[in-house]
Every structure is written in structure tokens, then in C-alpha cells.
GROMACS .gro file of C-alpha atoms in nm:
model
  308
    1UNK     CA    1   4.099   1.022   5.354
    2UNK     CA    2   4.427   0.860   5.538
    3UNK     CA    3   4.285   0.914   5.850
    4UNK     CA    4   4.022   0.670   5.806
    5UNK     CA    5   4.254   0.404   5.625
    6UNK     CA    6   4.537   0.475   5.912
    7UNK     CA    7   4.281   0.415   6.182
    8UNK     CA    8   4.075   0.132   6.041
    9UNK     CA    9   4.359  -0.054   5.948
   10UNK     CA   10   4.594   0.025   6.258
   11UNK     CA   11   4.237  -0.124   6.460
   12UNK     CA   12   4.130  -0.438   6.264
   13UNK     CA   13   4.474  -0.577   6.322
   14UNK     CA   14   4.520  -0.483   6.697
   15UNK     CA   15   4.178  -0.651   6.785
   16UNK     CA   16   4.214  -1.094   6.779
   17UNK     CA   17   3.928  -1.226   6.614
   18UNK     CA   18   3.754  -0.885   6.517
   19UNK     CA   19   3.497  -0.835   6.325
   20UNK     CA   20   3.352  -0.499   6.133
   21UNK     CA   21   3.058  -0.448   5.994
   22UNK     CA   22   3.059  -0.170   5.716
   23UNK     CA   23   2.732   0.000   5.567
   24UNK     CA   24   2.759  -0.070   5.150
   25UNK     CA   25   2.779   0.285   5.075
   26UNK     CA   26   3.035   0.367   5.314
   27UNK     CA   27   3.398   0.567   5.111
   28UNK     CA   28   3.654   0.394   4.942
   29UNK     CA   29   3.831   0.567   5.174
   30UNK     CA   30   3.672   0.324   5.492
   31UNK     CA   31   3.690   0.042   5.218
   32UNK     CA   32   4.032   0.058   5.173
   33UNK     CA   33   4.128   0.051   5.545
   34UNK     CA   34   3.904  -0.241   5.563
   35UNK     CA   35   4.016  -0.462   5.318
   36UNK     CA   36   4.371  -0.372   5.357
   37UNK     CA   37   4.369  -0.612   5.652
   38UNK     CA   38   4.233  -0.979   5.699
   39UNK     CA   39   3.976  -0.922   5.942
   40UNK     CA   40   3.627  -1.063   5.859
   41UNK     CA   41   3.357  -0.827   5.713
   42UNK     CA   42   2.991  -0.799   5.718
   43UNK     CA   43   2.873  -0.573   5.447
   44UNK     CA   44   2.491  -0.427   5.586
   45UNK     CA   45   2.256  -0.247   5.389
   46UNK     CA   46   2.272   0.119   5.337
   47UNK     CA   47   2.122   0.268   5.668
   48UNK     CA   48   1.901  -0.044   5.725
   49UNK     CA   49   1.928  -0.066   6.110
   50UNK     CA   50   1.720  -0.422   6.093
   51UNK     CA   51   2.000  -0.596   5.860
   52UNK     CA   52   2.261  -0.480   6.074
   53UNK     CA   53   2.111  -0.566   6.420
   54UNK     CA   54   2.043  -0.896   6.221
   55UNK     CA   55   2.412  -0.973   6.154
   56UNK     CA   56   2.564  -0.899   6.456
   57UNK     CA   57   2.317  -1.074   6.644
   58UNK     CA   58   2.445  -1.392   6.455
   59UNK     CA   59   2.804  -1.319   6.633
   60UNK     CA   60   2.903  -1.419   6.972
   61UNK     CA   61   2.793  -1.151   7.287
   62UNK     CA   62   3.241  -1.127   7.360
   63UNK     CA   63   3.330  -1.126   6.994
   64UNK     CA   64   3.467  -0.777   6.935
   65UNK     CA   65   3.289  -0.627   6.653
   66UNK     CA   66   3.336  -0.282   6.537
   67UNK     CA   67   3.064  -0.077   6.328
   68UNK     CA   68   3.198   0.184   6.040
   69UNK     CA   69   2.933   0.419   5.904
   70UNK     CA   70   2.950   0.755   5.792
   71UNK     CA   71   2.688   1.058   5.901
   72UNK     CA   72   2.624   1.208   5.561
   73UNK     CA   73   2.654   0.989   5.188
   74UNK     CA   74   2.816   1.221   4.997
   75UNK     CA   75   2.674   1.097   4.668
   76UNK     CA   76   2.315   1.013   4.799
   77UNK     CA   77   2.337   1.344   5.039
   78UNK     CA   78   2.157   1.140   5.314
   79UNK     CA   79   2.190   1.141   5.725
   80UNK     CA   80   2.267   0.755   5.860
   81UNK     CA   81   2.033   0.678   6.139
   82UNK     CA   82   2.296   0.769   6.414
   83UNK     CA   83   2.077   0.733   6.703
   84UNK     CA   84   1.994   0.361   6.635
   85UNK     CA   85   2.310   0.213   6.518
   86UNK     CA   86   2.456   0.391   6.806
   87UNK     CA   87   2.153   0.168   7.042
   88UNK     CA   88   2.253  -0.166   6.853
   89UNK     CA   89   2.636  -0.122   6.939
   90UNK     CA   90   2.515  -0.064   7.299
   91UNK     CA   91   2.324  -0.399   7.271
   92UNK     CA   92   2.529  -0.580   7.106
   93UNK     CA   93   2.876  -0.477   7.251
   94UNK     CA   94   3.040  -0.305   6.973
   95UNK     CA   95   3.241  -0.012   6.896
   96UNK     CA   96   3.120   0.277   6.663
   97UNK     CA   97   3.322   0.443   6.388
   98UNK     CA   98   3.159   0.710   6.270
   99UNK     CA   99   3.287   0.936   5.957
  100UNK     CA  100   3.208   1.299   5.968
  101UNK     CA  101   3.388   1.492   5.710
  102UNK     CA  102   3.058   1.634   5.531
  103UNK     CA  103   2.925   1.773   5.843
  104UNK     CA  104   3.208   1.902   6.034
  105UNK     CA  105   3.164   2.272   6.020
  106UNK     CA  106   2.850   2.325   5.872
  107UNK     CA  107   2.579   2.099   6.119
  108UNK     CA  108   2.599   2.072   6.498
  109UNK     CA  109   2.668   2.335   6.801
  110UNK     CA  110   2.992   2.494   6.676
  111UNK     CA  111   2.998   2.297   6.374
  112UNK     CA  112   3.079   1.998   6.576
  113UNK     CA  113   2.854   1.733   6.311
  114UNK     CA  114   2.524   1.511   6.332
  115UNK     CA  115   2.631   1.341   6.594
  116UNK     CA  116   2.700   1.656   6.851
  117UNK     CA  117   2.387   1.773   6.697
  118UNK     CA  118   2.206   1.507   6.822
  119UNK     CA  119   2.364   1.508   7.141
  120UNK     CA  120   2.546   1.181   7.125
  121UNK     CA  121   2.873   1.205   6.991
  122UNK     CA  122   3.004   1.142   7.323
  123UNK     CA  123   2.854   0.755   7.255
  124UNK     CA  124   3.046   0.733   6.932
  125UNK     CA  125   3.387   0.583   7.037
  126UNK     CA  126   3.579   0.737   6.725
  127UNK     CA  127   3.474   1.037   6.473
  128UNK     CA  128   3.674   1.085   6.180
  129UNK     CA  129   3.665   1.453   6.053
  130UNK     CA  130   3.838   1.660   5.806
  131UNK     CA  131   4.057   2.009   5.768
  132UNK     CA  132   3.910   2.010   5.419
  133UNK     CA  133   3.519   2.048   5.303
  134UNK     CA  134   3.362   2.288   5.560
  135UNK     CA  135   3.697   2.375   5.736
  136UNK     CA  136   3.849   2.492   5.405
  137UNK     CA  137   4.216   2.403   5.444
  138UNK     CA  138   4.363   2.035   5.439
  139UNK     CA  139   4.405   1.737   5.678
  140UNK     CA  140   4.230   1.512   5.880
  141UNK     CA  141   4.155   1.361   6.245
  142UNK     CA  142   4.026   1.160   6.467
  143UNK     CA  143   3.844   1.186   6.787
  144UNK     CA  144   3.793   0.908   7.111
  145UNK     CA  145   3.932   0.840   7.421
  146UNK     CA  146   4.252   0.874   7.561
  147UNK     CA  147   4.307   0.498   7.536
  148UNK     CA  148   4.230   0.480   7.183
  149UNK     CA  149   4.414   0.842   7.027
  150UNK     CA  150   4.702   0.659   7.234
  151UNK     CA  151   4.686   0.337   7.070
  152UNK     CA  152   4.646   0.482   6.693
  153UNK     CA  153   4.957   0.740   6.819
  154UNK     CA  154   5.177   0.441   6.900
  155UNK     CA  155   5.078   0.171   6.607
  156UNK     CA  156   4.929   0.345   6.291
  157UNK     CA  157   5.149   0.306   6.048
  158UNK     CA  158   5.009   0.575   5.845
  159UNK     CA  159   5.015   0.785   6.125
  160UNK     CA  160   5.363   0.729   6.202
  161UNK     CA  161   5.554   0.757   5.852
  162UNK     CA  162   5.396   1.047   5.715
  163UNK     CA  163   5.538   1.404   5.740
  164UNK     CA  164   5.329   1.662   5.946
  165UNK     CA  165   5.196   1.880   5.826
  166UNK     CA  166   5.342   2.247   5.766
  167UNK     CA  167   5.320   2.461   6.092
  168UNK     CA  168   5.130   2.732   5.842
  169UNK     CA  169   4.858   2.490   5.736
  170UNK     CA  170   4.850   2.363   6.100
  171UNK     CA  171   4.772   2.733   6.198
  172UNK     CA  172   4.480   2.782   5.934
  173UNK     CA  173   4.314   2.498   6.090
  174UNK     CA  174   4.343   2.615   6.400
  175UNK     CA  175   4.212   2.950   6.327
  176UNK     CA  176   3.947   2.820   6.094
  177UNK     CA  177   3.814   2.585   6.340
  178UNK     CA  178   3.815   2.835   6.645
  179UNK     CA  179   3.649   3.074   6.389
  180UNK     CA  180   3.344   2.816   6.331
  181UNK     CA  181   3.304   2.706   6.702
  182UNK     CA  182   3.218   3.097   6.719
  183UNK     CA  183   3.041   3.211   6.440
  184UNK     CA  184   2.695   3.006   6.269
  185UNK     CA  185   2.697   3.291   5.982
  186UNK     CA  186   2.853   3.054   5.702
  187UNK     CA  187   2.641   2.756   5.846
  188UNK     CA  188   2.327   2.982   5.837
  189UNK     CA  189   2.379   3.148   5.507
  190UNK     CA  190   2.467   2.754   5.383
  191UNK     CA  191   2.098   2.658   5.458
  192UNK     CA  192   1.968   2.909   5.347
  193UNK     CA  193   2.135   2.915   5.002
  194UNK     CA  194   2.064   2.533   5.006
  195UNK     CA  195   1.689   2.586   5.029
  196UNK     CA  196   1.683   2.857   4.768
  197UNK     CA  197   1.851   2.623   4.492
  198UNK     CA  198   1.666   2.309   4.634
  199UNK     CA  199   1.339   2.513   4.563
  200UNK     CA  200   1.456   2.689   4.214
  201UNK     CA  201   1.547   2.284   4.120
  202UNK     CA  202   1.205   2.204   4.223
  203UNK     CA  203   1.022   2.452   4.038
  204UNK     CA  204   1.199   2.415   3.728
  205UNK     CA  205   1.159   2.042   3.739
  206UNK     CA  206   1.521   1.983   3.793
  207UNK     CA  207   1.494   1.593   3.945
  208UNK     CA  208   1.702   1.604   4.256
  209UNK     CA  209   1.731   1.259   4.367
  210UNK     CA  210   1.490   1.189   4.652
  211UNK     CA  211   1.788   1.049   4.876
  212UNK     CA  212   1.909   1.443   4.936
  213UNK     CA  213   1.821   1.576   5.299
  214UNK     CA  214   2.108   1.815   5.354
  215UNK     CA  215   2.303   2.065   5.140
  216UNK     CA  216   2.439   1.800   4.886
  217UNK     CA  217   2.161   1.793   4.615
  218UNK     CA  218   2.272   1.535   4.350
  219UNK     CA  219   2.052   1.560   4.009
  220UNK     CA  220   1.997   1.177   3.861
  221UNK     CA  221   2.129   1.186   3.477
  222UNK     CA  222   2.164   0.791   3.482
  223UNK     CA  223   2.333   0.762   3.174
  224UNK     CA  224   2.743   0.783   3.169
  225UNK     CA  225   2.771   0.881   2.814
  226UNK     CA  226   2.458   1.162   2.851
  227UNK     CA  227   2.616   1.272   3.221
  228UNK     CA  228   2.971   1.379   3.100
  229UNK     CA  229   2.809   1.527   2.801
  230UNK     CA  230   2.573   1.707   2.999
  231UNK     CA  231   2.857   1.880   3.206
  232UNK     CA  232   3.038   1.906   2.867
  233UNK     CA  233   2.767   2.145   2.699
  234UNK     CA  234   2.718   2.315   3.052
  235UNK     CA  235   3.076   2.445   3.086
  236UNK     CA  236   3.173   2.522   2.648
  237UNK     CA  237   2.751   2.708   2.619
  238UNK     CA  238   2.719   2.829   3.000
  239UNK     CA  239   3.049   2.834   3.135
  240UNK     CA  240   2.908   2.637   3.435
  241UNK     CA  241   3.127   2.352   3.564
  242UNK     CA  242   2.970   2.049   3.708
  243UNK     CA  243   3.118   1.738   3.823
  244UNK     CA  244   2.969   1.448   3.651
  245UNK     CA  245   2.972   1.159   3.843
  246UNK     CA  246   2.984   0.816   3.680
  247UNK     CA  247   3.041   0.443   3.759
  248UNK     CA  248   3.219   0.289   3.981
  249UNK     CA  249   3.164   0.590   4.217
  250UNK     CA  250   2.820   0.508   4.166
  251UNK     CA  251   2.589   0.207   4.026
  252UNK     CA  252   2.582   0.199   3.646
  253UNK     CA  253   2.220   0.346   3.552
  254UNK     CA  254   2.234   0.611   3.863
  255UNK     CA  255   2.516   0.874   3.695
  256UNK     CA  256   2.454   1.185   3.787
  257UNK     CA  257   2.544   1.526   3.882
  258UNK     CA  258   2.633   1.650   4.232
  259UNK     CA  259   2.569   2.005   4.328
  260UNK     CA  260   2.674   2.191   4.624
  261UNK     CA  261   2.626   2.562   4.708
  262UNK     CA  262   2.835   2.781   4.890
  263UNK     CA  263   2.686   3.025   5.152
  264UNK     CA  264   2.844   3.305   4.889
  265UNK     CA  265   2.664   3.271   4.634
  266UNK     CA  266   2.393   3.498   4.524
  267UNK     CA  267   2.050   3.458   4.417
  268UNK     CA  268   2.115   3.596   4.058
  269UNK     CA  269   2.400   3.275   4.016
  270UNK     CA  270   2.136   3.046   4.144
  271UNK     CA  271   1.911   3.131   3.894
  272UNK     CA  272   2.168   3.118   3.627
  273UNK     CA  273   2.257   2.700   3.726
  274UNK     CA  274   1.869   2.649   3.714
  275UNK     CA  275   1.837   2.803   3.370
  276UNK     CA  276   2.161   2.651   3.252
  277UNK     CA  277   2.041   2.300   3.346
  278UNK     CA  278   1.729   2.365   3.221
  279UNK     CA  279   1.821   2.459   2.857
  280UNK     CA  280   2.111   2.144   2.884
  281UNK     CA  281   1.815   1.891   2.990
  282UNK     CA  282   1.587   2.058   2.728
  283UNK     CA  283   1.887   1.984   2.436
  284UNK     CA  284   1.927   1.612   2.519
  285UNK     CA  285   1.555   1.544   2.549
  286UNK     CA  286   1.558   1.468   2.887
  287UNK     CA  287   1.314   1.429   3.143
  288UNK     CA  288   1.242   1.703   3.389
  289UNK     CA  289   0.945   1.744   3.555
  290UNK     CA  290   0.966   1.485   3.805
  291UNK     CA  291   1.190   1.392   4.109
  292UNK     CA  292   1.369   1.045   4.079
  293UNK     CA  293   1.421   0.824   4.417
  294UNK     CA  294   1.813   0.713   4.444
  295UNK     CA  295   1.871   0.351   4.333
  296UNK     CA  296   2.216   0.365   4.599
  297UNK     CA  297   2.145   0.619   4.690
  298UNK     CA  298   3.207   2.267   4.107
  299UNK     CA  299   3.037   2.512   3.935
  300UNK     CA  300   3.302   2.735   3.796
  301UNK     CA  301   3.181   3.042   3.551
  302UNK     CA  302   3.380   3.389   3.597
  303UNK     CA  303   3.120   3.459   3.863
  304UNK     CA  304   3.055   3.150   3.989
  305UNK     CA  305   3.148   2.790   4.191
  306UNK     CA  306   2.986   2.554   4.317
  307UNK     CA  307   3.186   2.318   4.476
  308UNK     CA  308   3.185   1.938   4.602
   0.00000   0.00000   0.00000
């Protein structure tokens, strides 16, 4: 995500004596923008609104502080408490950055994210979003005040030497986007097709990690060597292709697979994942019939994908 790296880092260094505070979960993406310069960090909790009111009340009132958070965990699929953290920068005299590239096009009015769907994005002083994920083509953004898009404009580096991109790609994004401020079809039939495999997981025992509110439903293997055999047997028996995901993109002992539907597919392929997974779990002797509760917190056949 350059757009969060450009930002963060073009930020941190234009602000004397800055400090961010970064929730522990956040993208390497936000990581790597952060560390890439020599401001001070304070690492809170993931989504623990008490830790991070905590540590910024341990900074001086004029310090300037800015808070980096993201709306949905991609590997957890959990919301951050917007709302609040939004409240302690108020207090506490900070600016927000919040990262929205899971939402954007598939929660909010127009596909606008959390935030807009909780009517407060206008509090956030800079949303990151993405061309990619719901929008479907490739790219990123940010949004904030004139005074801020100027700044990045004038002093991101990453901003500045990069090539554009092509006027073809700028024009499905563009059409895409006007397409999804008009139309909540895809968004609907996204829930929809969410709940349906969320409940054939359920029924079949299929333990979903406890984390998952939203349309990312990652199923705990917590074993690397198990969780990229797993996928193995699921693609070469079932022709079913699921991205294992192992350590250091998550905690060793929380490996697992992450599974997202499309508002495309049909009840008939949902069906076929659940059995799939079922027979795989079945053939390793694992576990089942129970849901697991996160620890940190693309399926391909000729018919079918499932995609990240």
C-alpha cells in the first residue's frame, strides 16, 4: 500500500517532535511508513481504547501526536472502535489516520467505509483507501483537508517520483467508483453471500475464528506445517484454492485460512467449500465442531473463486 508508506512517512518527518501511536495489528504497509522515519512510536493494543487513552495521556497536551489505525483487520476480519479513538484524539489533541481499504466499496452510504457509515469520517483527518479490493482495479488514495492533500502533493516523496498511473486504469476507477456511489447491488448480494457461508461454516463445524464481524471469515488451522498442507490437499482432491496464511503475517500457533466470498457466487459453490473443508479437516484429524477465539486476532476451482 504506497499510499500509506508515502503519507506516513512524508508526515512523521514534517511534524518536530511528533509522536504516533500505532495499534499492534495495524499493515506492514502503516509499519513500514512508520519505521522508515525516526519519529518516536507508541505501539497500543489491538483496539484497546483504555491502553491508548493511557499512553497519550502520558504525553504533553501541545505535543503533536498522530493516531494510525485501520477500520477492518484483514486477518482477524474485525471493525476498530472508530467512534472512541476518534473521542480520545479530540481529547487529547491528536490527528487520526485511519486505513480503509477493506471497506471502501462494500460498507458505508455509497460504499464510502465504516467511518461514513458511522457518520464521522468527516472527524477523521486522513482516510487511506484503495482502487483495488472492493473497487476492483488498482491504486490508492488519500482523503483530508485541503491543507494536508497540499502538503503530501508538495513533499511525499513517494508521491512525487512515481509514474501515474495509465489514463485507462485512471478511467476504470473512475467509472467503478461512480458505479458504487450508485448502485448497493454488489454490497447487498456481498452480505448476503457472507451470511450464507458464515452459517454453512457454522453448521458444519467449520471454526471461524471468533474475531470475524464482517465479510472476511478466517478459519484457525494454527499449525504452519498442517495450514499449507491443508490448502495443498484442498486444491490437488477439490480443486479449491485457499490462501494459507502463516507466520510472520500472523503469530506462530494462529495459522490459518482466510476466506472471502464474492457477491457472485452461488449457493451450490458454497456448499462445495463447506464440504471440501469438511472432508480436508476430517483427513488430518482435526478439530471441528467448535469456534476458536483469535489469539491476534482465493478459492479457484473451474467454477469457482474466492478471493482475498
Amino acid at each position: 500500500m504506497a499510499s500509506n508508506d508515502a503519507t506516513l512517512q512524508c508526515l512523521l518527518r514534517l511534524f518536530e517532535n511528533c509522536i504516533v501511536f500505532s495499534d499492534e495489528l495495524n499493515h506492514a504497509s502503516i509499519i513500514n511508513g512508520i519505521c522508515s522515519t525516526k519519529v518516536e512510536r507508541a505501539i497500543f493494543r489491538h483496539n484497546d481504547t483504555k491502553n491508548l487513552e493511557k499512553l497519550l495521556a502520558e504525553q504533553p497536551y501541545e505535543r503533536p501526536r498522530l493516531i494510525v489505525f485501520e477500520s477492518i483487520y484483514s486477518m482477524d476480519g474485525d471493525i476498530a472502535p472508530i467512534k472512541e479513538i476518534v473521542g480520545l484524539a479530540k481529547k487529547y489533541n491528536a490527528l487520526t489516520f485511519l486505513d480503509e481499504v477493506h471497506a471502501i466499496g462494500m460498507y458505508g452510504p455509497r460504499g464510502a467505509g465504516i467511518a461514513a457509515d458511522l457518520g464521522i469520517a468527516g472527524s477523521i483527518d486522513i482516510i487511506q483507501g484503495t482502487m483495488a479490493k472492493g473497487i476492483g482495479i488498482i491504486g490508492g488514495y488519500i482523503t483530508g483537508s485541503e491543507p494536508i492533500i497540499d502538503t503530501i502533493r508538495s513533499f511525499a516523496s513517494g508521491f512525487i517520483f512515481t509514474t501515474s498511473l495509465p489514463p485507462a486504469i485512471v478511467a476504470a476507477c473512475y467509472a467503478s467508483v461512480e458505479y458504487l456511489k450508485v448502485s448497493d447491488t454488489e454490497r447487498k448480494k456481498l452480505h448476503k453471500k457472507t451470511k450464507m457461508l458464515r452459517d454453512s461454516f457454522n453448521k458444519a463445524g467449520i471454526p471461524i475464528m471468533n474475531s470475524s464481524e464482517i465479510h472476511i471469515l478466517p478459519v484457525l488451522i494454527g499449525d504452519a506445517i498442517k495450514c499449507k498442507a491443508v490448502a495443498h490437499q484442498l486444491l490437488e482432491k477439490h480443486n479449491v484454492y485457499l490462501q494459507p496464511i502463516n507466520s510472520p503475517t500472523v503469530p506462530v500457533g494462529t495459522e490459518r485460512l482466510r476466506v472471502n466470498i464474492t457477491p457472485n457466487h452461488s449457493e451450490e459453490q458454497i456448499i462445495q467449500l463447506t464440504n471440501a473443508l469438511t472432508e480436508v479437516f476430517l483427513s488430518f484429524d482435526m478439530p471441528n465442531r467448535f469456534q476458536i477465539t483469535s489469539q491476534r486476532q482465493v478459492s479457484k476451482s473451474s467454477a469457482t473463486q474466492l478471493i482475498m
